[in-house]
Short mmCIF file of N, CA and C in Angstrom, two decimals:
data_model
loop_
_atom_site.label_atom_id
_atom_site.label_comp_id
_atom_site.label_asym_id
_atom_site.label_seq_id
_atom_site.Cartn_x
_atom_site.Cartn_y
_atom_site.Cartn_z
N MET N 10 11.85 66.39 -69.69
CA MET N 10 12.37 65.85 -70.93
C MET N 10 13.62 66.63 -71.32
N MET N 11 14.62 65.91 -71.84
CA MET N 11 15.86 66.55 -72.27
C MET N 11 15.68 67.12 -73.68
N ASN N 12 16.39 68.22 -73.93
CA ASN N 12 16.35 68.78 -75.28
C ASN N 12 17.21 67.93 -76.23
N LYS N 13 17.20 68.27 -77.50
CA LYS N 13 17.90 67.48 -78.52
C LYS N 13 19.39 67.35 -78.25
N LYS N 14 20.06 68.47 -77.99
CA LYS N 14 21.51 68.43 -77.81
C LYS N 14 21.90 67.59 -76.59
N THR N 15 21.18 67.76 -75.50
CA THR N 15 21.47 66.98 -74.30
C THR N 15 21.22 65.50 -74.57
N THR N 16 20.13 65.18 -75.26
CA THR N 16 19.83 63.79 -75.61
C THR N 16 20.94 63.22 -76.48
N ASP N 17 21.39 64.00 -77.47
CA ASP N 17 22.47 63.56 -78.36
C ASP N 17 23.71 63.18 -77.57
N ILE N 18 24.10 64.01 -76.63
CA ILE N 18 25.33 63.78 -75.86
C ILE N 18 25.15 62.62 -74.88
N VAL N 19 24.06 62.61 -74.14
CA VAL N 19 23.82 61.56 -73.14
C VAL N 19 23.75 60.18 -73.80
N ALA N 20 23.28 60.12 -75.04
CA ALA N 20 23.17 58.84 -75.75
C ALA N 20 24.52 58.13 -75.86
N TYR N 21 25.61 58.85 -75.84
CA TYR N 21 26.95 58.25 -75.97
C TYR N 21 27.58 57.88 -74.63
N LEU N 22 26.93 58.23 -73.53
CA LEU N 22 27.52 58.00 -72.21
C LEU N 22 27.09 56.65 -71.65
N THR N 23 27.74 55.60 -72.03
CA THR N 23 27.51 54.21 -71.61
C THR N 23 26.12 53.73 -72.02
N TRP N 24 25.86 52.45 -71.76
CA TRP N 24 24.55 51.87 -72.05
C TRP N 24 23.47 52.56 -71.24
N VAL N 25 23.81 52.92 -70.00
CA VAL N 25 22.83 53.58 -69.14
C VAL N 25 22.44 54.93 -69.75
N GLY N 26 23.42 55.68 -70.22
CA GLY N 26 23.14 56.96 -70.87
C GLY N 26 22.28 56.79 -72.10
N LEU N 27 22.56 55.75 -72.88
CA LEU N 27 21.76 55.47 -74.07
C LEU N 27 20.31 55.18 -73.68
N LEU N 28 20.12 54.38 -72.64
CA LEU N 28 18.76 54.07 -72.18
C LEU N 28 18.05 55.32 -71.65
N VAL N 29 18.76 56.12 -70.86
CA VAL N 29 18.18 57.36 -70.33
C VAL N 29 17.80 58.29 -71.48
N ALA N 30 18.69 58.44 -72.44
CA ALA N 30 18.42 59.31 -73.59
C ALA N 30 17.21 58.81 -74.37
N PHE N 31 17.10 57.49 -74.52
CA PHE N 31 15.99 56.92 -75.27
C PHE N 31 14.66 57.10 -74.53
N VAL N 32 14.68 56.93 -73.21
CA VAL N 32 13.45 57.00 -72.43
C VAL N 32 13.06 58.45 -72.11
N ALA N 33 14.04 59.26 -71.69
CA ALA N 33 13.72 60.61 -71.20
C ALA N 33 14.08 61.72 -72.17
N GLY N 34 14.68 61.37 -73.29
CA GLY N 34 15.14 62.40 -74.22
C GLY N 34 14.16 62.67 -75.34
N ASP N 35 14.57 63.56 -76.19
CA ASP N 35 13.78 63.95 -77.36
C ASP N 35 14.08 62.95 -78.48
N ARG N 36 13.36 61.82 -78.47
CA ARG N 36 13.65 60.72 -79.40
C ARG N 36 13.47 61.11 -80.86
N ARG N 37 12.49 61.91 -81.14
CA ARG N 37 12.23 62.26 -82.55
C ARG N 37 13.37 63.09 -83.12
N GLU N 38 13.78 64.13 -82.44
CA GLU N 38 14.82 65.03 -82.94
C GLU N 38 16.21 64.43 -82.82
N ALA N 39 16.42 63.58 -81.81
CA ALA N 39 17.75 63.04 -81.55
C ALA N 39 17.92 61.63 -82.12
N ARG N 40 17.03 61.21 -82.99
CA ARG N 40 17.05 59.85 -83.54
C ARG N 40 18.40 59.51 -84.17
N PHE N 41 19.00 60.47 -84.86
CA PHE N 41 20.27 60.21 -85.55
C PHE N 41 21.34 59.74 -84.56
N HIS N 42 21.58 60.52 -83.49
CA HIS N 42 22.64 60.17 -82.55
C HIS N 42 22.25 58.98 -81.67
N LEU N 43 20.96 58.81 -81.39
CA LEU N 43 20.53 57.61 -80.67
C LEU N 43 20.87 56.36 -81.48
N ASN N 44 20.61 56.41 -82.78
CA ASN N 44 20.92 55.28 -83.66
C ASN N 44 22.42 55.06 -83.74
N GLN N 45 23.18 56.13 -83.96
CA GLN N 45 24.65 56.00 -84.07
C GLN N 45 25.21 55.35 -82.81
N SER N 46 24.79 55.84 -81.66
CA SER N 46 25.30 55.32 -80.40
C SER N 46 24.92 53.85 -80.22
N LEU N 47 23.67 53.51 -80.53
CA LEU N 47 23.22 52.13 -80.41
C LEU N 47 24.04 51.21 -81.31
N VAL N 48 24.28 51.60 -82.53
CA VAL N 48 25.04 50.77 -83.47
C VAL N 48 26.49 50.61 -82.98
N ILE N 49 27.10 51.67 -82.51
CA ILE N 49 28.48 51.60 -82.02
C ILE N 49 28.58 50.69 -80.80
N TRP N 50 27.67 50.86 -79.84
CA TRP N 50 27.69 50.03 -78.63
C TRP N 50 27.43 48.57 -78.97
N LEU N 51 26.46 48.28 -79.85
CA LEU N 51 26.19 46.90 -80.22
C LEU N 51 27.38 46.26 -80.95
N ALA N 52 27.97 46.98 -81.88
CA ALA N 52 29.12 46.46 -82.62
C ALA N 52 30.28 46.16 -81.68
N GLY N 53 30.57 47.07 -80.78
CA GLY N 53 31.66 46.85 -79.82
C GLY N 53 31.38 45.70 -78.87
N THR N 54 30.14 45.59 -78.41
CA THR N 54 29.77 44.51 -77.50
C THR N 54 29.82 43.16 -78.20
N LEU N 55 29.28 43.08 -79.41
CA LEU N 55 29.32 41.82 -80.16
C LEU N 55 30.76 41.41 -80.48
N ALA N 56 31.60 42.37 -80.81
CA ALA N 56 33.01 42.07 -81.07
C ALA N 56 33.69 41.54 -79.80
N GLY N 57 33.39 42.14 -78.67
CA GLY N 57 33.96 41.69 -77.40
C GLY N 57 33.52 40.28 -77.04
N VAL N 58 32.23 40.00 -77.23
CA VAL N 58 31.72 38.66 -76.94
C VAL N 58 32.35 37.64 -77.89
N ALA N 59 32.40 37.96 -79.17
CA ALA N 59 33.02 37.04 -80.15
C ALA N 59 34.49 36.81 -79.82
N GLU N 60 35.16 37.86 -79.40
CA GLU N 60 36.58 37.75 -79.05
C GLU N 60 36.76 36.76 -77.90
N ARG N 61 35.91 36.85 -76.89
CA ARG N 61 36.01 35.95 -75.74
C ARG N 61 35.66 34.51 -76.12
N LEU N 62 34.66 34.35 -76.99
CA LEU N 62 34.23 33.01 -77.38
C LEU N 62 35.25 32.30 -78.26
N LEU N 63 35.93 33.04 -79.11
CA LEU N 63 36.86 32.44 -80.08
C LEU N 63 38.31 32.48 -79.62
N ASP N 64 38.55 33.06 -78.47
CA ASP N 64 39.90 33.23 -77.95
C ASP N 64 40.62 31.90 -77.70
N TRP N 65 39.90 30.87 -77.41
CA TRP N 65 40.48 29.58 -77.05
C TRP N 65 41.00 28.79 -78.24
N LEU N 66 40.62 29.15 -79.45
CA LEU N 66 41.03 28.39 -80.63
C LEU N 66 42.55 28.47 -80.84
N PRO N 67 43.20 27.33 -81.04
CA PRO N 67 44.64 27.36 -81.26
C PRO N 67 44.99 28.05 -82.58
N LEU N 68 46.02 28.82 -82.60
CA LEU N 68 46.55 29.57 -83.73
C LEU N 68 45.57 30.59 -84.28
N VAL N 69 44.37 30.15 -84.64
CA VAL N 69 43.37 31.07 -85.18
C VAL N 69 42.89 32.03 -84.10
N GLY N 70 42.88 31.54 -82.86
CA GLY N 70 42.40 32.34 -81.74
C GLY N 70 43.11 33.68 -81.60
N TRP N 71 44.43 33.66 -81.71
CA TRP N 71 45.15 34.93 -81.53
C TRP N 71 44.95 35.85 -82.72
N LEU N 72 44.75 35.30 -83.92
CA LEU N 72 44.45 36.15 -85.08
C LEU N 72 43.08 36.79 -84.94
N VAL N 73 42.11 35.98 -84.52
CA VAL N 73 40.76 36.50 -84.28
C VAL N 73 40.80 37.52 -83.16
N ASP N 74 41.55 37.21 -82.12
CA ASP N 74 41.71 38.12 -80.98
C ASP N 74 42.28 39.46 -81.43
N LEU N 75 43.28 39.42 -82.28
CA LEU N 75 43.90 40.64 -82.80
C LEU N 75 42.91 41.43 -83.66
N ALA N 76 42.25 40.74 -84.58
CA ALA N 76 41.31 41.40 -85.49
C ALA N 76 40.14 42.03 -84.73
N LEU N 77 39.58 41.28 -83.80
CA LEU N 77 38.45 41.81 -83.04
C LEU N 77 38.90 42.89 -82.06
N GLY N 78 40.11 42.78 -81.56
CA GLY N 78 40.66 43.84 -80.71
C GLY N 78 40.81 45.14 -81.49
N LEU N 79 41.29 45.03 -82.73
CA LEU N 79 41.40 46.22 -83.59
C LEU N 79 40.02 46.78 -83.93
N PHE N 80 39.05 45.89 -84.14
CA PHE N 80 37.69 46.36 -84.40
C PHE N 80 37.13 47.07 -83.17
N GLY N 81 37.44 46.56 -81.98
CA GLY N 81 37.03 47.23 -80.75
C GLY N 81 37.64 48.62 -80.64
N LEU N 82 38.89 48.75 -81.03
CA LEU N 82 39.54 50.06 -81.05
C LEU N 82 38.86 50.98 -82.06
N PHE N 83 38.51 50.43 -83.23
CA PHE N 83 37.77 51.18 -84.24
C PHE N 83 36.44 51.67 -83.67
N CYS N 84 35.74 50.82 -82.92
CA CYS N 84 34.47 51.22 -82.30
C CYS N 84 34.69 52.35 -81.30
N ALA N 85 35.79 52.30 -80.56
CA ALA N 85 36.11 53.37 -79.61
C ALA N 85 36.35 54.69 -80.35
N VAL N 86 37.03 54.63 -81.47
CA VAL N 86 37.27 55.83 -82.28
C VAL N 86 35.94 56.36 -82.83
N CYS N 87 35.06 55.46 -83.28
CA CYS N 87 33.74 55.87 -83.77
C CYS N 87 32.95 56.53 -82.64
N TRP N 88 33.02 55.97 -81.43
CA TRP N 88 32.34 56.55 -80.28
C TRP N 88 32.85 57.98 -80.05
N PHE N 89 34.15 58.16 -80.09
CA PHE N 89 34.75 59.47 -79.86
C PHE N 89 34.28 60.46 -80.94
N ILE N 90 34.29 60.04 -82.19
CA ILE N 90 33.83 60.90 -83.28
C ILE N 90 32.36 61.26 -83.07
N GLY N 91 31.55 60.26 -82.69
CA GLY N 91 30.12 60.49 -82.47
C GLY N 91 29.84 61.47 -81.36
N ILE N 92 30.51 61.33 -80.23
CA ILE N 92 30.23 62.24 -79.11
C ILE N 92 30.73 63.66 -79.42
N ILE N 93 31.84 63.77 -80.12
CA ILE N 93 32.32 65.10 -80.52
C ILE N 93 31.33 65.74 -81.48
N ASP N 94 30.81 64.98 -82.44
CA ASP N 94 29.80 65.51 -83.35
C ASP N 94 28.52 65.91 -82.60
N ALA N 95 28.13 65.11 -81.61
CA ALA N 95 26.94 65.44 -80.81
C ALA N 95 27.16 66.75 -80.05
N ILE N 96 28.33 66.93 -79.49
CA ILE N 96 28.65 68.17 -78.76
C ILE N 96 28.62 69.36 -79.71
N ARG N 97 29.13 69.17 -80.92
CA ARG N 97 29.17 70.25 -81.91
C ARG N 97 27.82 70.47 -82.59
N GLY N 98 26.88 69.53 -82.41
CA GLY N 98 25.57 69.66 -83.04
C GLY N 98 25.56 69.23 -84.50
N VAL N 99 26.50 68.36 -84.88
CA VAL N 99 26.64 67.90 -86.26
C VAL N 99 26.06 66.49 -86.38
N GLU N 100 25.33 66.22 -87.45
CA GLU N 100 24.79 64.89 -87.71
C GLU N 100 25.52 64.28 -88.90
N LYS N 101 26.71 63.78 -88.63
CA LYS N 101 27.56 63.18 -89.67
C LYS N 101 27.80 61.72 -89.30
N PRO N 102 27.49 60.80 -90.21
CA PRO N 102 27.67 59.38 -89.89
C PRO N 102 29.13 59.03 -89.60
N VAL N 103 29.33 58.15 -88.63
CA VAL N 103 30.67 57.67 -88.32
C VAL N 103 31.10 56.71 -89.43
N PRO N 104 32.40 56.48 -89.60
CA PRO N 104 32.87 55.59 -90.66
C PRO N 104 32.32 54.16 -90.51
N LEU N 105 32.00 53.54 -91.61
CA LEU N 105 31.51 52.16 -91.74
C LEU N 105 30.20 51.88 -90.99
N LEU N 106 30.15 52.17 -89.72
CA LEU N 106 28.98 51.85 -88.91
C LEU N 106 27.84 52.84 -89.08
N GLY N 107 28.15 54.03 -89.54
CA GLY N 107 27.15 55.11 -89.65
C GLY N 107 26.03 54.84 -90.63
N GLY N 108 26.24 53.92 -91.56
CA GLY N 108 25.21 53.60 -92.54
C GLY N 108 24.19 52.60 -92.05
N ILE N 109 24.40 52.03 -90.85
CA ILE N 109 23.47 51.04 -90.30
C ILE N 109 22.38 51.78 -89.53
N HIS N 110 21.13 51.48 -89.86
CA HIS N 110 20.00 52.15 -89.22
C HIS N 110 19.14 51.13 -88.49
N LEU N 111 19.19 51.17 -87.17
CA LEU N 111 18.37 50.28 -86.34
C LEU N 111 17.11 50.98 -85.85
N LEU N 112 17.20 52.28 -85.70
CA LEU N 112 16.05 53.08 -85.27
C LEU N 112 15.53 53.89 -86.45
N HIS N 113 14.25 53.82 -86.67
CA HIS N 113 13.67 54.57 -87.80
C HIS N 113 12.69 55.61 -87.31
#
């Protein structure tokens, strides 16, 4: 079993890392970063899917594409903040997405 800090960091390393951290990590102690990572990955994935689905719309498509592309960039920044906080051992919510709790 991985300790808390290792679980926190691995949770941010792709979907596979998140799954490994959830299955083999210290879920109770690392719940905060597991949740943060899950929310960031889901938000980024849903934005990417929506971007692809709505991309074909005339005129509106490029606006949606731009907005969701910027949201994807925001998710990448949140991911970076999250992994840096995990490395430092800090449990600080990322902007906007940090208040969403999927794991209790």
